[in-house]
Short mmCIF file of C-alpha atoms in Angstrom, two decimals:
data_model
loop_
_atom_site.label_atom_id
_atom_site.label_comp_id
_atom_site.label_asym_id
_atom_site.label_seq_id
_atom_site.Cartn_x
_atom_site.Cartn_y
_atom_site.Cartn_z
CA LEU A 1 33.24 7.42 2.10
CA ALA A 2 31.75 4.19 0.85
CA LYS A 3 29.45 5.58 -1.81
CA THR A 4 26.93 3.35 -3.53
CA THR A 5 25.40 3.47 -7.00
CA GLN A 6 21.99 2.01 -7.78
CA PRO A 7 19.57 2.27 -10.71
CA ILE A 8 17.18 5.15 -10.24
CA SER A 9 14.13 3.06 -11.06
CA MET A 10 12.99 -0.40 -12.08
CA ASP A 11 9.70 -1.87 -13.24
CA SER A 12 8.46 -5.43 -12.98
CA TYR A 13 5.29 -7.49 -12.79
CA GLU A 14 3.63 -9.44 -10.04
CA GLY A 15 5.03 -12.91 -9.57
CA GLN A 16 8.40 -12.09 -11.13
CA GLU A 17 11.78 -12.21 -9.42
CA VAL A 18 13.38 -8.79 -9.13
CA ASN A 19 17.10 -8.23 -8.78
CA ILE A 20 18.45 -4.81 -7.80
CA THR A 21 22.20 -4.37 -8.09
CA CYS A 22 24.25 -1.91 -6.09
CA SER A 23 27.83 -0.90 -6.85
CA HIS A 24 30.20 -0.03 -4.01
CA ASN A 25 33.67 -0.04 -5.52
CA ASN A 26 35.45 1.43 -2.51
CA ILE A 27 33.91 -0.80 0.13
CA ALA A 28 36.21 -1.18 3.13
CA THR A 29 37.25 -4.44 4.74
CA ASN A 30 35.03 -3.93 7.80
CA ASP A 31 31.97 -2.68 5.88
CA TYR A 32 28.72 -4.59 5.83
CA ILE A 33 26.09 -4.21 3.10
CA THR A 34 22.58 -3.37 4.23
CA TRP A 35 19.37 -2.92 2.28
CA TYR A 36 16.36 -0.94 3.40
CA GLN A 37 12.86 -0.60 1.94
CA GLN A 38 10.82 2.57 2.23
CA PHE A 39 7.15 3.18 1.51
CA PRO A 40 5.79 6.71 1.06
CA SER A 41 5.41 8.64 4.31
CA GLN A 42 7.09 5.90 6.34
CA GLY A 43 10.56 5.39 7.73
CA PRO A 44 12.93 2.95 6.02
CA ARG A 45 12.55 -0.69 7.02
CA PHE A 46 15.49 -3.06 7.34
CA ILE A 47 15.37 -5.88 4.78
CA ILE A 48 18.65 -7.73 4.86
CA GLN A 49 22.34 -7.39 5.70
CA GLY A 50 25.41 -9.32 4.66
CA TYR A 51 29.17 -9.31 4.50
CA LYS A 52 30.02 -11.85 1.82
CA THR A 53 28.61 -14.67 -0.35
CA LYS A 54 24.86 -15.15 0.12
CA VAL A 55 22.39 -14.29 2.82
CA THR A 56 18.73 -15.28 2.75
CA ASN A 57 15.85 -14.44 5.01
CA GLU A 58 12.09 -14.72 4.76
CA VAL A 59 11.70 -11.75 2.43
CA ALA A 60 14.85 -11.50 0.30
CA SER A 61 18.25 -12.81 -0.66
CA LEU A 62 21.47 -10.86 -0.86
CA PHE A 63 24.23 -11.96 -3.20
CA ILE A 64 27.73 -10.59 -2.69
CA PRO A 65 30.58 -11.61 -5.04
CA ALA A 66 34.04 -12.37 -3.76
CA ASP A 67 35.43 -8.89 -4.50
CA ARG A 68 32.48 -7.31 -2.62
CA LYS A 69 32.44 -4.36 -5.04
CA SER A 70 28.78 -4.92 -5.76
CA SER A 71 25.77 -6.66 -4.28
CA THR A 72 22.39 -7.80 -5.57
CA LEU A 73 19.16 -7.75 -3.65
CA SER A 74 16.82 -10.44 -4.92
CA LEU A 75 13.09 -10.28 -4.24
CA PRO A 76 11.34 -13.53 -5.18
CA ARG A 77 7.84 -13.45 -6.65
CA VAL A 78 7.13 -9.78 -6.08
CA SER A 79 3.65 -8.43 -5.41
CA LEU A 80 2.11 -4.99 -5.73
CA SER A 81 2.99 -4.33 -2.09
CA ASP A 82 6.69 -4.51 -2.95
CA THR A 83 6.38 -1.19 -4.77
CA ALA A 84 8.75 1.00 -2.77
CA VAL A 85 12.14 2.67 -2.75
CA TYR A 86 15.07 0.39 -1.96
CA TYR A 87 18.31 1.71 -0.49
CA CYS A 88 21.70 0.03 -0.45
CA LEU A 89 24.12 1.13 2.26
CA VAL A 90 27.63 0.14 3.20
CA GLY A 91 29.20 0.76 6.56
CA ALA A 92 30.99 -0.77 9.51
CA PRO A 93 29.39 -1.16 12.94
CA TYR A 94 31.88 1.04 14.74
CA SER A 95 32.64 3.52 11.98
CA SER A 96 31.38 7.07 11.87
CA ALA A 97 27.60 7.25 11.65
CA SER A 98 27.88 10.16 9.25
CA LYS A 99 29.70 7.92 6.76
CA ILE A 100 26.59 5.82 6.18
CA ILE A 101 25.01 7.37 3.09
CA PHE A 102 21.57 6.41 1.82
CA GLY A 103 21.76 7.95 -1.63
CA SER A 104 18.62 8.31 -3.74
CA GLY A 105 17.73 4.63 -3.81
CA THR A 106 15.97 2.56 -6.47
CA ARG A 107 12.30 3.21 -7.04
CA LEU A 108 10.71 -0.18 -7.78
CA SER A 109 7.29 -0.25 -9.41
CA ILE A 110 5.36 -3.50 -9.61
CA ARG A 111 2.52 -3.81 -12.09
CA PRO A 112 -0.38 -6.30 -12.09
CA ASP B 1 4.13 -2.00 19.51
CA THR B 2 7.76 -1.98 20.66
CA GLY B 3 9.24 -0.19 17.66
CA VAL B 4 10.60 3.33 17.39
CA SER B 5 7.95 5.98 17.88
CA GLN B 6 7.97 9.63 16.95
CA ASP B 7 5.73 12.48 17.96
CA PRO B 8 4.12 14.38 16.40
CA ARG B 9 3.64 12.69 13.05
CA HIS B 10 2.87 15.98 11.36
CA LYS B 11 3.72 19.57 12.26
CA ILE B 12 2.74 22.72 10.41
CA THR B 13 4.33 25.91 11.62
CA LYS B 14 4.97 29.44 10.48
CA ARG B 15 8.39 30.67 9.53
CA GLY B 16 10.30 31.91 12.55
CA GLN B 17 8.60 29.67 15.07
CA ASN B 18 10.38 27.03 17.14
CA VAL B 19 9.41 23.36 16.92
CA THR B 20 10.39 20.32 18.94
CA PHE B 21 10.11 16.68 17.94
CA ARG B 22 10.35 13.65 20.17
CA CYS B 23 11.69 10.17 19.47
CA ASP B 24 11.30 7.11 21.67
CA PRO B 25 13.73 4.40 20.60
CA ILE B 26 13.41 0.66 21.07
CA SER B 27 13.94 0.28 24.80
CA GLU B 28 17.18 -1.71 24.88
CA HIS B 29 18.86 0.25 22.06
CA ASN B 30 21.73 2.44 23.13
CA ARG B 31 22.25 4.25 19.83
CA LEU B 32 19.90 6.88 18.43
CA TYR B 33 20.09 8.72 15.13
CA TRP B 34 18.30 11.65 13.57
CA TYR B 35 17.93 12.04 9.81
CA ARG B 36 16.25 14.50 7.51
CA GLN B 37 14.60 13.44 4.28
CA THR B 38 13.30 15.67 1.50
CA LEU B 39 11.08 14.58 -1.36
CA GLY B 40 12.76 12.19 -3.76
CA GLN B 41 15.94 11.90 -1.73
CA GLY B 42 17.24 9.36 0.73
CA PRO B 43 17.59 10.16 4.42
CA GLU B 44 20.47 12.48 5.30
CA PHE B 45 22.30 11.99 8.57
CA LEU B 46 21.92 14.81 11.11
CA THR B 47 23.22 13.57 14.45
CA TYR B 48 23.92 10.47 16.51
CA PHE B 49 23.82 9.60 20.21
CA GLN B 50 25.38 6.72 22.05
CA ASN B 51 23.46 6.56 25.30
CA GLU B 52 23.18 10.21 26.42
CA ALA B 53 26.32 11.39 24.62
CA GLN B 54 25.95 13.19 21.29
CA LEU B 55 28.90 11.79 19.40
CA GLU B 56 28.46 13.14 15.89
CA LYS B 57 26.80 16.08 14.20
CA SER B 58 26.46 16.65 10.51
CA ARG B 59 27.34 19.94 8.84
CA LEU B 60 23.65 19.99 7.90
CA LEU B 61 22.87 20.59 11.56
CA SER B 62 23.07 24.38 11.74
CA ASP B 63 23.14 26.23 15.05
CA ARG B 64 19.36 26.55 14.84
CA PHE B 65 19.13 22.81 15.40
CA SER B 66 19.73 21.16 18.75
CA ALA B 67 19.25 17.60 19.88
CA GLU B 68 19.27 16.05 23.31
CA ARG B 69 18.98 12.62 24.77
CA PRO B 70 18.69 13.00 28.53
CA LYS B 71 19.26 9.82 30.51
CA GLY B 72 19.98 7.95 27.32
CA SER B 73 16.35 7.14 26.61
CA PHE B 74 14.09 9.36 24.46
CA SER B 75 15.50 12.16 22.35
CA THR B 76 14.27 15.56 21.25
CA LEU B 77 15.19 17.55 18.17
CA GLU B 78 14.49 21.27 18.32
CA ILE B 79 14.57 23.66 15.42
CA GLN B 80 14.64 27.32 16.31
CA ARG B 81 13.51 30.15 14.01
CA THR B 82 12.25 27.72 11.39
CA GLU B 83 12.78 28.49 7.71
CA GLN B 84 10.88 27.20 4.70
CA GLY B 85 13.94 25.14 3.77
CA ASP B 86 13.48 23.17 6.99
CA SER B 87 10.35 21.56 5.55
CA ALA B 88 11.11 17.86 5.39
CA MET B 89 10.49 14.51 7.02
CA TYR B 90 12.54 14.10 10.19
CA LEU B 91 13.35 10.48 10.92
CA CYS B 92 14.64 8.89 14.07
CA ALA B 93 16.33 5.50 14.21
CA SER B 94 17.81 3.39 16.96
CA SER B 95 20.19 0.49 17.08
CA LEU B 96 21.82 -1.83 19.55
CA GLU B 97 25.59 -1.76 19.62
CA ALA B 98 26.70 -5.25 18.65
CA ARG B 99 29.96 -6.96 17.86
CA ASP B 100 29.53 -7.14 14.13
CA THR B 101 26.34 -5.39 13.03
CA ASP B 102 24.59 -2.11 13.66
CA THR B 103 21.17 -2.39 12.08
CA GLN B 104 19.12 0.76 12.44
CA TYR B 105 15.38 0.59 13.05
CA PHE B 106 13.46 3.64 11.95
CA GLY B 107 10.42 5.37 13.30
CA PRO B 108 7.55 6.62 11.13
CA GLY B 109 8.97 10.14 10.97
CA THR B 110 7.67 13.63 11.68
CA ARG B 111 6.69 15.61 8.62
CA LEU B 112 7.41 19.31 9.11
CA THR B 113 5.84 21.96 6.91
CA VAL B 114 7.04 25.52 7.37
CA LEU B 115 4.71 28.11 5.87
#
């Protein structure tokens, strides 16, 4: 199973850039890296997905080094509304659904 | 709103009762997943459908749990003889089978409280 390791929690301030790193040492060749955001009492929300190098969308960037054994989610200029739990997942589109493991995520707290 | 919907949002029941939850996926999505999430933990996979076929079931899914997806559209998750340990958020997600990605879109969840 492609297990991931993330920090349990992180704190930052409004306007700062936040980087959350995820380790996935046994990532498989066909695995993609996906990040989700979850607010209390809501389902997880897809943020970004990538396979290698860098991916950027309107809310975040995802940096993946050449060995793909880790990835970093970058949130530019965070606001209070970015306070949430962030999950890093690895998995391949046609692999077993049960192999996609959310883990406990990173609890990000943004302060004024 | 064309996202994933779940009903009910909250359910309180007494131990031993049966409960049923419904999930309506995004209309063109052929894959549907059920997860369970307890406080402070990430979602745990329960079961997965591709169209109407239930392809995978987790060991977490005891014989008191059953899921169906008739006609490959909405899905139901039934828990029989509920126990206090069943109290959790039950999440449904759907995805569209694609060549190189399988992004899951989640519903708001059904929070079950077993008294």
